[in-house]
PDB file of C-alpha atoms in Angstrom:
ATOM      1  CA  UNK A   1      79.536   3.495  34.361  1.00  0.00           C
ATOM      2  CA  UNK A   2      83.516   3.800  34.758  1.00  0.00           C
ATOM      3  CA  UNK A   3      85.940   3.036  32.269  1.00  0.00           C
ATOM      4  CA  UNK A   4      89.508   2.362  32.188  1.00  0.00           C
ATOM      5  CA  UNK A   5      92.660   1.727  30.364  1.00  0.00           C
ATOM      6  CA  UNK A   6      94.806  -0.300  31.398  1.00  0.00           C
ATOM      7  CA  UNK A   7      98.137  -1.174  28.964  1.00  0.00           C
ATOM      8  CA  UNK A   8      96.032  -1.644  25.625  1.00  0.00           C
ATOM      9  CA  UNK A   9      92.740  -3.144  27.049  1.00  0.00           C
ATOM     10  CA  UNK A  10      89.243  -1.225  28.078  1.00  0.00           C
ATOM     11  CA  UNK A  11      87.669  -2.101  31.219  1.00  0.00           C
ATOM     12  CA  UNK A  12      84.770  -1.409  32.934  1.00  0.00           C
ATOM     13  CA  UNK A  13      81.828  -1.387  35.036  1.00  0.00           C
ATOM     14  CA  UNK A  14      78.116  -0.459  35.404  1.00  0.00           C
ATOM     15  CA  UNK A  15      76.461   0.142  38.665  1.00  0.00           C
ATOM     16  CA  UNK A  16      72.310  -0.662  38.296  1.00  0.00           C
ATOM     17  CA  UNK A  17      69.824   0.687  40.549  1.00  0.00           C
ATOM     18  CA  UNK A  18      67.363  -1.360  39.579  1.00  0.00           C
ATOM     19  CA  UNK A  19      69.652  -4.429  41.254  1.00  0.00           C
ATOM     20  CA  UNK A  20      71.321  -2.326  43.416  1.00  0.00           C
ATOM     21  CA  UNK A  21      74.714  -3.992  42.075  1.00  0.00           C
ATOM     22  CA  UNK A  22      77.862  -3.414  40.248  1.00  0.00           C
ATOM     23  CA  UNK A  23      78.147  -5.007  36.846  1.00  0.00           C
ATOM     24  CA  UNK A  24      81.564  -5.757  35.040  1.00  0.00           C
ATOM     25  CA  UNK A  25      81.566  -4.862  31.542  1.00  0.00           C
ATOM     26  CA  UNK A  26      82.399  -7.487  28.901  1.00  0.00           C
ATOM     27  CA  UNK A  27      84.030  -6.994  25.914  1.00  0.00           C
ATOM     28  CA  UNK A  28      84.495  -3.496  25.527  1.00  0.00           C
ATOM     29  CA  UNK A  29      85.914  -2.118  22.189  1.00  0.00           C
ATOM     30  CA  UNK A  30      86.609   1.455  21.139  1.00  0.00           C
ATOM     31  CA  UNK A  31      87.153   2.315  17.415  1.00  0.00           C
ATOM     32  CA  UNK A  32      88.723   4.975  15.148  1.00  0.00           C
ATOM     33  CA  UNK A  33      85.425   6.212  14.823  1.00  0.00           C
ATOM     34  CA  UNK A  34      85.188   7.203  18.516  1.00  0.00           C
ATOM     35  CA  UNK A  35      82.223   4.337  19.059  1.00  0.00           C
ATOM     36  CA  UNK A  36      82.352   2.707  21.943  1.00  0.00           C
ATOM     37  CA  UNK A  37      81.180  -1.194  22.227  1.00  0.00           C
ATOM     38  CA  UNK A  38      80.355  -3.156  25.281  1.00  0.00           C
ATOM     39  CA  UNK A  39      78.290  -5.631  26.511  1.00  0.00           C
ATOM     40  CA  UNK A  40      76.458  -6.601  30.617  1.00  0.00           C
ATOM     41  CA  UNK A  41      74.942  -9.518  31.620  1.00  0.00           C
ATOM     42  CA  UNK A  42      72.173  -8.778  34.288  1.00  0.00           C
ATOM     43  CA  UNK A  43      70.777 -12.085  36.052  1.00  0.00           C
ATOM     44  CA  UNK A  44      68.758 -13.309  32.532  1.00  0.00           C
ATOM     45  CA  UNK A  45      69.255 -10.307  30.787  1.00  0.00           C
ATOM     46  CA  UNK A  46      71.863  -9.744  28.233  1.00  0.00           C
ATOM     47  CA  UNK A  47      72.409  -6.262  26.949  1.00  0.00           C
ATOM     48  CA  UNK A  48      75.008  -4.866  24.073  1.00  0.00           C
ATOM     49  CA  UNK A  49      75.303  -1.385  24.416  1.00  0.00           C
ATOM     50  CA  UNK A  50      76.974   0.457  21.113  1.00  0.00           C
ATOM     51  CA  UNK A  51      77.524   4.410  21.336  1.00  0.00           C
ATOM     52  CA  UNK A  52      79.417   7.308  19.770  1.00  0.00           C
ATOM     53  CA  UNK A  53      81.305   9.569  22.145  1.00  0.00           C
ATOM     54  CA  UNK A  54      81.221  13.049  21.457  1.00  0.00           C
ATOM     55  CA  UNK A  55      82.822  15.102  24.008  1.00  0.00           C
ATOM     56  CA  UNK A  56      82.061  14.108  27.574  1.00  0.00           C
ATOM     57  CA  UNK A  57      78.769  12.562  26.506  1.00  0.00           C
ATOM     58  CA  UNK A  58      78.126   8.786  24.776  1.00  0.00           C
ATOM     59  CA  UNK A  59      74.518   8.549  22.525  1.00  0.00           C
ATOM     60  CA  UNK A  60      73.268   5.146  21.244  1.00  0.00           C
ATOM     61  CA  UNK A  61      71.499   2.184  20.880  1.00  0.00           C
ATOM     62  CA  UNK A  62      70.910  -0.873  23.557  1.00  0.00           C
ATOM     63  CA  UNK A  63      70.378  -4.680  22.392  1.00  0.00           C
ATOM     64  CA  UNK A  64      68.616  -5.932  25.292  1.00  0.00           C
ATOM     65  CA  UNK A  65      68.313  -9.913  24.830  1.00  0.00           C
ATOM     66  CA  UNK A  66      65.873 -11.814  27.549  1.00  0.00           C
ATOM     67  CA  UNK A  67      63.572 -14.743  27.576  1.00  0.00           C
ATOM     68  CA  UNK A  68      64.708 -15.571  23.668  1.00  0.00           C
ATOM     69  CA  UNK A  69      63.372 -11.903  22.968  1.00  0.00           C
ATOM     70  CA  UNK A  70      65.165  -8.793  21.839  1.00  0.00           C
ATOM     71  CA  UNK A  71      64.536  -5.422  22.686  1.00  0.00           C
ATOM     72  CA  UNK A  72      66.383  -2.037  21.304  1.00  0.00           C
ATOM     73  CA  UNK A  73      66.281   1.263  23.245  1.00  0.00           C
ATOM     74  CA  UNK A  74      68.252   4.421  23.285  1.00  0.00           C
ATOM     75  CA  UNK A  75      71.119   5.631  26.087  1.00  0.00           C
ATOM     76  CA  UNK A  76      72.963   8.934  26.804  1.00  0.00           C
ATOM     77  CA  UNK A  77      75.741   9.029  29.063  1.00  0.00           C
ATOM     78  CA  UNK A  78      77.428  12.082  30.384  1.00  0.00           C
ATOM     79  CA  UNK A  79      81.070  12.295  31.837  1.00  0.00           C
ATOM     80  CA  UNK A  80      81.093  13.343  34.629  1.00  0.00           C
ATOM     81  CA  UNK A  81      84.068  15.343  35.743  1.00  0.00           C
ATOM     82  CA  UNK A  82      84.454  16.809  39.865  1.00  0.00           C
ATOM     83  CA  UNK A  83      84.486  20.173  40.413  1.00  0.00           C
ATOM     84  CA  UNK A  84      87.680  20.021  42.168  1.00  0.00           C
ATOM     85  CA  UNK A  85      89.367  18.710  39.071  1.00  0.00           C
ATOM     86  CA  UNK A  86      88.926  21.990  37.364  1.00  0.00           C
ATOM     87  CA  UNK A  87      90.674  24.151  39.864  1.00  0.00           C
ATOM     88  CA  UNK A  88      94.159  25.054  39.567  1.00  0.00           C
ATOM     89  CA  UNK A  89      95.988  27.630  37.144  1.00  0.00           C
ATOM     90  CA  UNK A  90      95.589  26.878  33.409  1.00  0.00           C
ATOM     91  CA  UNK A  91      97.315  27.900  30.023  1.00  0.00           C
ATOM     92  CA  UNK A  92      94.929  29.746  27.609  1.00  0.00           C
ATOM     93  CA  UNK A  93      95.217  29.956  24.085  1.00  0.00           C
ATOM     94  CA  UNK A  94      92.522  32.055  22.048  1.00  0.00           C
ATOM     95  CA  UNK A  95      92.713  32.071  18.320  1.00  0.00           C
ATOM     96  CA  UNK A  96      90.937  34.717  16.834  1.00  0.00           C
ATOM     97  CA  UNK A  97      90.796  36.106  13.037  1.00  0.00           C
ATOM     98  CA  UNK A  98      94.360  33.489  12.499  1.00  0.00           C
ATOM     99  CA  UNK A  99      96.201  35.110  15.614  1.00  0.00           C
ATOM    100  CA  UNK A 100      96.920  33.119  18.719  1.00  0.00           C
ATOM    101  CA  UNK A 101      96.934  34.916  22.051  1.00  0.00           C
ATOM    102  CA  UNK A 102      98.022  33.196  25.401  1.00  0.00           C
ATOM    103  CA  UNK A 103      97.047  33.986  28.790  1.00  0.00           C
ATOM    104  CA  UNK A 104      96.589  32.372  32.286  1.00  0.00           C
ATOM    105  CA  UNK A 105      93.177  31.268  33.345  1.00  0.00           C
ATOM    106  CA  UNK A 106      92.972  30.882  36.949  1.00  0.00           C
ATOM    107  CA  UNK A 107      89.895  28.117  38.157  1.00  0.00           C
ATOM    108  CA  UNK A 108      89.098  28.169  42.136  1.00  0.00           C
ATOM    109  CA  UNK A 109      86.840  26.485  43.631  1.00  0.00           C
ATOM    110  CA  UNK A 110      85.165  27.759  46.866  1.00  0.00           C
ATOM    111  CA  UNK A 111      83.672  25.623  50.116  1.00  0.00           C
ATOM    112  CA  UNK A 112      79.925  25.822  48.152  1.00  0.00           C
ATOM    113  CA  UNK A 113      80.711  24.406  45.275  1.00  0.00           C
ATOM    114  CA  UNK A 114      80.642  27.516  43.355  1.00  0.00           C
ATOM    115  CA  UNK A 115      83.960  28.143  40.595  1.00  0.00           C
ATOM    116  CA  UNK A 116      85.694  31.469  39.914  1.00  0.00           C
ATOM    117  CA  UNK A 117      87.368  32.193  36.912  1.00  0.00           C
ATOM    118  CA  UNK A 118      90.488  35.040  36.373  1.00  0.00           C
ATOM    119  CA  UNK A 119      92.102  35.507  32.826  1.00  0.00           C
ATOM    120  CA  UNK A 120      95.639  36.903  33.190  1.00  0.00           C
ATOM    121  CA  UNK A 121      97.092  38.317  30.339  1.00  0.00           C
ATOM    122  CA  UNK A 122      99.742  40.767  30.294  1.00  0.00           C
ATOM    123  CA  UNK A 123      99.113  43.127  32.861  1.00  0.00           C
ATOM    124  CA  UNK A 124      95.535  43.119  32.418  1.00  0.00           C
ATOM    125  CA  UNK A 125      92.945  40.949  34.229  1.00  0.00           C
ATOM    126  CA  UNK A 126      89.339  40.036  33.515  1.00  0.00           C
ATOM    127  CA  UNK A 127      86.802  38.200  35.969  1.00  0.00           C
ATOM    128  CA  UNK A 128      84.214  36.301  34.538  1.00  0.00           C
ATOM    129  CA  UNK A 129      80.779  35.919  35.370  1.00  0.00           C
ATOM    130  CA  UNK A 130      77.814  32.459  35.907  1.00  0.00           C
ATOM    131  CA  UNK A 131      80.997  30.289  35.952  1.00  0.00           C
ATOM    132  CA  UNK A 132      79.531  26.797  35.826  1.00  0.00           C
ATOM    133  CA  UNK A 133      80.569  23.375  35.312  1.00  0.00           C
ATOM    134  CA  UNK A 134      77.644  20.744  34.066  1.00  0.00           C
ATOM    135  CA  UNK A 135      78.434  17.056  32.354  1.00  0.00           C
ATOM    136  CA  UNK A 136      82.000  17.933  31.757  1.00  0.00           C
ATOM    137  CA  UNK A 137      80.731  21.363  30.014  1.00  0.00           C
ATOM    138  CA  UNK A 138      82.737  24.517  31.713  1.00  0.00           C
ATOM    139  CA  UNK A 139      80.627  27.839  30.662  1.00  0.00           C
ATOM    140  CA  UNK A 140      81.721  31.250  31.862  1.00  0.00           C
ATOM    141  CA  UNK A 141      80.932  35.095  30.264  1.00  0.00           C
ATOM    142  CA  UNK A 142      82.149  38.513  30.413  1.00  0.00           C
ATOM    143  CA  UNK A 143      81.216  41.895  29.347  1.00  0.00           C
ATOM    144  CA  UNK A 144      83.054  44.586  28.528  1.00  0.00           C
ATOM    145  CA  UNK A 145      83.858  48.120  26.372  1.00  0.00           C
ATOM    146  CA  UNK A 146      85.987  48.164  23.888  1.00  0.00           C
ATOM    147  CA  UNK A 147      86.692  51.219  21.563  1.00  0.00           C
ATOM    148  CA  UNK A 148      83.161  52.136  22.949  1.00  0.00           C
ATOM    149  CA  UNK A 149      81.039  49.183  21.952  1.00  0.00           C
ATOM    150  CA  UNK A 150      80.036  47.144  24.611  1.00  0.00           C
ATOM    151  CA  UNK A 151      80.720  43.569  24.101  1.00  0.00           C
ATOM    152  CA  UNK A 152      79.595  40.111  25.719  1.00  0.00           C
ATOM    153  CA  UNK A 153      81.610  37.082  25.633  1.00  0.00           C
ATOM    154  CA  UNK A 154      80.288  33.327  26.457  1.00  0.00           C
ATOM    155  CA  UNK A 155      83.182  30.920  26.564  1.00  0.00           C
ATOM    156  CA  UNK A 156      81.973  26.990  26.425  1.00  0.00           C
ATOM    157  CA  UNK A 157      84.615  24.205  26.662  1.00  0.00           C
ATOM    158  CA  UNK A 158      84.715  20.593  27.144  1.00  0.00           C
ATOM    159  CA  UNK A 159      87.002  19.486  30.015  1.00  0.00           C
ATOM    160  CA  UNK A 160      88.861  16.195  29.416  1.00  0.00           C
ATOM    161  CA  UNK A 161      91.247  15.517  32.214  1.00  0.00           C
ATOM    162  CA  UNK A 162      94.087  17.894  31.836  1.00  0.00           C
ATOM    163  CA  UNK A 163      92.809  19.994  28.848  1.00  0.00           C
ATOM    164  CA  UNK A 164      90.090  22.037  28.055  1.00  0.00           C
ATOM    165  CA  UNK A 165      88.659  22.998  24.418  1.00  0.00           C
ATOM    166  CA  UNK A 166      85.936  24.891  22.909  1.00  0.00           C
ATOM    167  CA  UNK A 167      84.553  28.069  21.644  1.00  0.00           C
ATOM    168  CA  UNK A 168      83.516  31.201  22.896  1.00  0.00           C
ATOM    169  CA  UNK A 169      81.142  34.023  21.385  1.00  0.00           C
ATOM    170  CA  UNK A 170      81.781  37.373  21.175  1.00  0.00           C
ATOM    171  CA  UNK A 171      78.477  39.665  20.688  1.00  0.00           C
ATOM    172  CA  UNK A 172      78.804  43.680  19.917  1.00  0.00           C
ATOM    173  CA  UNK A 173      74.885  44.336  20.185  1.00  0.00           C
ATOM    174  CA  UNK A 174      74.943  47.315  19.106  1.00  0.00           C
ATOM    175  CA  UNK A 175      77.270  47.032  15.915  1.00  0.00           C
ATOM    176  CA  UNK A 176      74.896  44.073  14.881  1.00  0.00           C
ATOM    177  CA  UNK A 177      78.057  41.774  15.076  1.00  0.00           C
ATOM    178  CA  UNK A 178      78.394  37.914  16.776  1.00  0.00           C
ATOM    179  CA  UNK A 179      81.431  36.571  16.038  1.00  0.00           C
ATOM    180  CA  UNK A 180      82.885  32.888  17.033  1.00  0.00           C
ATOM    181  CA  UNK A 181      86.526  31.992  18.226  1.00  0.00           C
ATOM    182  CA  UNK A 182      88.716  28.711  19.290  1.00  0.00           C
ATOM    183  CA  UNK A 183      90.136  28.802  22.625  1.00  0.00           C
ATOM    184  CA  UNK A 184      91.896  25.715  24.350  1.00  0.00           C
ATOM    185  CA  UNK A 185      93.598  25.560  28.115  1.00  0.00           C
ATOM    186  CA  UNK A 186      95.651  22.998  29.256  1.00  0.00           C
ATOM    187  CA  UNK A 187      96.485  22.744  33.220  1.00  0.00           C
ATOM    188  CA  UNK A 188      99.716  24.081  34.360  1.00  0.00           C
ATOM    189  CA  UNK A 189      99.850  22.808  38.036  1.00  0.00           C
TER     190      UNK A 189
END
């Protein structure tokens, strides 16, 4: 399923395996609410489709109409965002405890597919570790020492175009302590 823009109207379309064709969707509505409307006519079948995004995925109900019968079933749809799109250098913002701290976070992607992440900051940099990038999801970790407790840190963030926001978890094993923080990146180049 793609969807577009275009001046102040939503547009769209719905490839189906089962017909091996491309479907146009009809009126297609989005609300303040974030749910997203739309309806596809296949051959006899009529379905409305009616979903609430939440991040890069859509969860809801389908009306299918056929034969003078109607049918409901579920639907999940996940963004999906390429690879490529995430590499480039990005500005980081961490908020932690009420203080904001910038950095650079540096996304490559390499001939296999697989993504590196850098975090410049000052004159310090950190490489992170299981860098992955599933339904529009971007998960990477660390570990480190700090004052002598060592410390792991998961960062998960939702990429949307040109932006990237979520949370990441700090864990001090040791100390007994998992805290979580707001961090946000939004691409420089």
């Amino acid at each position: 399923m793609t969807i577009t823009k275009t001046e102040d109207k939503l547009e769209g379309s719905y490839y189906s395996p089962r017909i091996d064709q491309t479907l146009d969707l009809r009126d297609v509505k989005l609300d303040a609410e974030n749910t997203l409307q739309f309806n596809v006519d296949i051959e006899d079948v009529k379905v409305a489709y009616r979903g609430k995004i939440e991040g890069n995925k859509i969860v809801g109900s389908a009306q299918i109409f056929r034969q003078g019968r109607q049918f409901e079933a579920t639907f999940t749809a996940s963004r999906k965002v390429e690879t490529d799109s995430v590499s480039g250098t990005w500005e980081m913002e961490t908020v932690m405890r009420g203080n904001t701290s910038q950095s650079i976070l540096l996304l490559a992607v390499a001939n296999d597919g697989k993504i590196s992440a850098i975090r410049k900051s000052n004159e310090n940099a950190v490489e992170f570790d299981d860098v992955e990038l599933v339904d529009g999801v971007l998960t990477f970790s660390t570990k480190g020492n700090r004052r002598g407790y060592d410390y792991t840190a998961h960062y998960k963030g939702d990429v949307e175009g040109d932006k990237i926001e979520g949370e990441f978890v700090i864990s001090v094993e040791a100390a007994g302590l998992t805290r979580k923080f707001a961090w946000s990146a939004k691409k420089a180049d």
